PDB file of C-alpha atoms in Angstrom:
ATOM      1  CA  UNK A   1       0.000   0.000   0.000  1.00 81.00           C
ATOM      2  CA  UNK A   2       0.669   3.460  -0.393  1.00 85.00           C
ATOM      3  CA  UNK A   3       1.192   6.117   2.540  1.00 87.00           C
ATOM      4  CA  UNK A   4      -2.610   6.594   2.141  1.00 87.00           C
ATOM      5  CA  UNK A   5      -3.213   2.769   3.187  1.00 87.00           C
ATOM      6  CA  UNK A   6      -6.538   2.863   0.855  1.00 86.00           C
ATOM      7  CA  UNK A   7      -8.347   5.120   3.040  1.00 88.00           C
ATOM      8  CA  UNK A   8      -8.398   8.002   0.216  1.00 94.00           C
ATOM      9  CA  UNK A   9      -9.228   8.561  -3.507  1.00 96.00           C
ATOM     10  CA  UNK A  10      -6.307   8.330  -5.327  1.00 95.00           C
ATOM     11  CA  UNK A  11      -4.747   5.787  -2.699  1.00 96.00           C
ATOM     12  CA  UNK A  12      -2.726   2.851  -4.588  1.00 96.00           C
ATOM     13  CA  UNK A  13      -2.725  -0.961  -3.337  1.00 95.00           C
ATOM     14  CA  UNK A  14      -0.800  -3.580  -5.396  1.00 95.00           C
ATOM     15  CA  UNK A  15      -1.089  -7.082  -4.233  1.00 94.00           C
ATOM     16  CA  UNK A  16       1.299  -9.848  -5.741  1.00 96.00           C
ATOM     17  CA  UNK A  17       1.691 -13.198  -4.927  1.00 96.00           C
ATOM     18  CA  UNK A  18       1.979 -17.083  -6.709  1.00 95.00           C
ATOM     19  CA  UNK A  19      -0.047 -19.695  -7.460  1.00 92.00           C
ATOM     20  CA  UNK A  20       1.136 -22.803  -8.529  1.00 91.00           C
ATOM     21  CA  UNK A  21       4.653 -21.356  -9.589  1.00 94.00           C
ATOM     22  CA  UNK A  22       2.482 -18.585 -11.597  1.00 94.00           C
ATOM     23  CA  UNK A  23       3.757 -15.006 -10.684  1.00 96.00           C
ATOM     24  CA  UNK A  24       0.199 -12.972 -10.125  1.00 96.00           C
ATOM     25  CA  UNK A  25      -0.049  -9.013  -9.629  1.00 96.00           C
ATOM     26  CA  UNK A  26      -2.254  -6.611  -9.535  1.00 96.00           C
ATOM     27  CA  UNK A  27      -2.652  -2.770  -8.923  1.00 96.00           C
ATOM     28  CA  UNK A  28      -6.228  -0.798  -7.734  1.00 96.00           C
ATOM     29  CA  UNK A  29      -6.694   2.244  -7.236  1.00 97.00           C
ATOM     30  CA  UNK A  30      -9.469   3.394  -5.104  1.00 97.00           C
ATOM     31  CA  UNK A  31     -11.906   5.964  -6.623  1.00 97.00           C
ATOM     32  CA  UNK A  32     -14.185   6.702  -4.290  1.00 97.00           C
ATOM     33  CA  UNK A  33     -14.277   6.515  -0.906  1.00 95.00           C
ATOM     34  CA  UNK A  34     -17.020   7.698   2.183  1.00 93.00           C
ATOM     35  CA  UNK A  35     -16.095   6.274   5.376  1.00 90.00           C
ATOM     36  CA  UNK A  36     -18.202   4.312   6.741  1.00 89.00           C
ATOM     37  CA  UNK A  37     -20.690   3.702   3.995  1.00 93.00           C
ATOM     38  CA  UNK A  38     -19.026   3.454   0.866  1.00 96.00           C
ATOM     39  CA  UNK A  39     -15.368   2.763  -1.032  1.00 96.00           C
ATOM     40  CA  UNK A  40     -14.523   1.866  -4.807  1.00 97.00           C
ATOM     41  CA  UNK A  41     -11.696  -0.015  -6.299  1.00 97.00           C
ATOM     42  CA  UNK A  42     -10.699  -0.119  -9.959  1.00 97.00           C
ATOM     43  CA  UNK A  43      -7.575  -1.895 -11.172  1.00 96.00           C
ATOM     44  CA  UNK A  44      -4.898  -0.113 -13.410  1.00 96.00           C
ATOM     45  CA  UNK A  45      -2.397  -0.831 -15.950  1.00 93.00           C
ATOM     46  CA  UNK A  46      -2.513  -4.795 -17.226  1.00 93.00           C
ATOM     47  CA  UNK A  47      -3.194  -7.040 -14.206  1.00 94.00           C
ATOM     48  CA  UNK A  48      -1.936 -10.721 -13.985  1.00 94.00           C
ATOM     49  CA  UNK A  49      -4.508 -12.634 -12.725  1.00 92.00           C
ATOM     50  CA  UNK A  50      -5.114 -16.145 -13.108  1.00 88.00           C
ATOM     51  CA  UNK A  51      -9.099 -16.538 -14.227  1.00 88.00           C
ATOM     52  CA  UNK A  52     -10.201 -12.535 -14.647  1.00 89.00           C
ATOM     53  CA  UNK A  53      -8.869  -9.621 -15.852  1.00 92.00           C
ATOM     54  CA  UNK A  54      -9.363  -5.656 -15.086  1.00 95.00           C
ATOM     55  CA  UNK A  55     -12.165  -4.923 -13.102  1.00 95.00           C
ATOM     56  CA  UNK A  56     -14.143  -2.493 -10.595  1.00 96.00           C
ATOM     57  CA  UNK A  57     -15.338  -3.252  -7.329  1.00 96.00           C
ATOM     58  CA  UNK A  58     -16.856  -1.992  -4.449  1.00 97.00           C
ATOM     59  CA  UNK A  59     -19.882  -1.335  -1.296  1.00 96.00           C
ATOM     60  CA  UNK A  60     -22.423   0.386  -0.189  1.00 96.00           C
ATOM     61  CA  UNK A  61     -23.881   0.103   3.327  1.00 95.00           C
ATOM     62  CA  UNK A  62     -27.132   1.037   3.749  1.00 90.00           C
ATOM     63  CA  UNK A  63     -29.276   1.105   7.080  1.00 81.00           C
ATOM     64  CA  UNK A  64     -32.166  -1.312   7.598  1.00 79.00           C
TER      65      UNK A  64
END
């Protein structure tokens, strides 16, 4: 993680790792982000990922 630790827009997280020998990475960047109801992730650049590719993620909590 960055110096933000995810907690901002803008804040960079890159996760890397193996599977079965296979070097993975991957790079987000989160683009928005309202503590404590809401954050959004979108990869950047090419990831290498075993069974997806880029993508966009994240949550919303609403009450009941």
């Amino acid at each position: 993680m960055d110096e933000k630790q995810g907690h901002t827009v803008g804040s960079k997280i890159t996760l890397s790792g193996k599977i079965l020998g296979l070097p993975l990475r991957v790079e987000e960047i989160i683009t928005a982000y309202d503590r404590p109801l809401a954050k959004a992730w979108e990869t950047i650049g090419s990831p290498r990922l075993l069974v997806m590719g880029p993508y966009r993620m994240g949550f919303s909590l609403a009450p009941q």
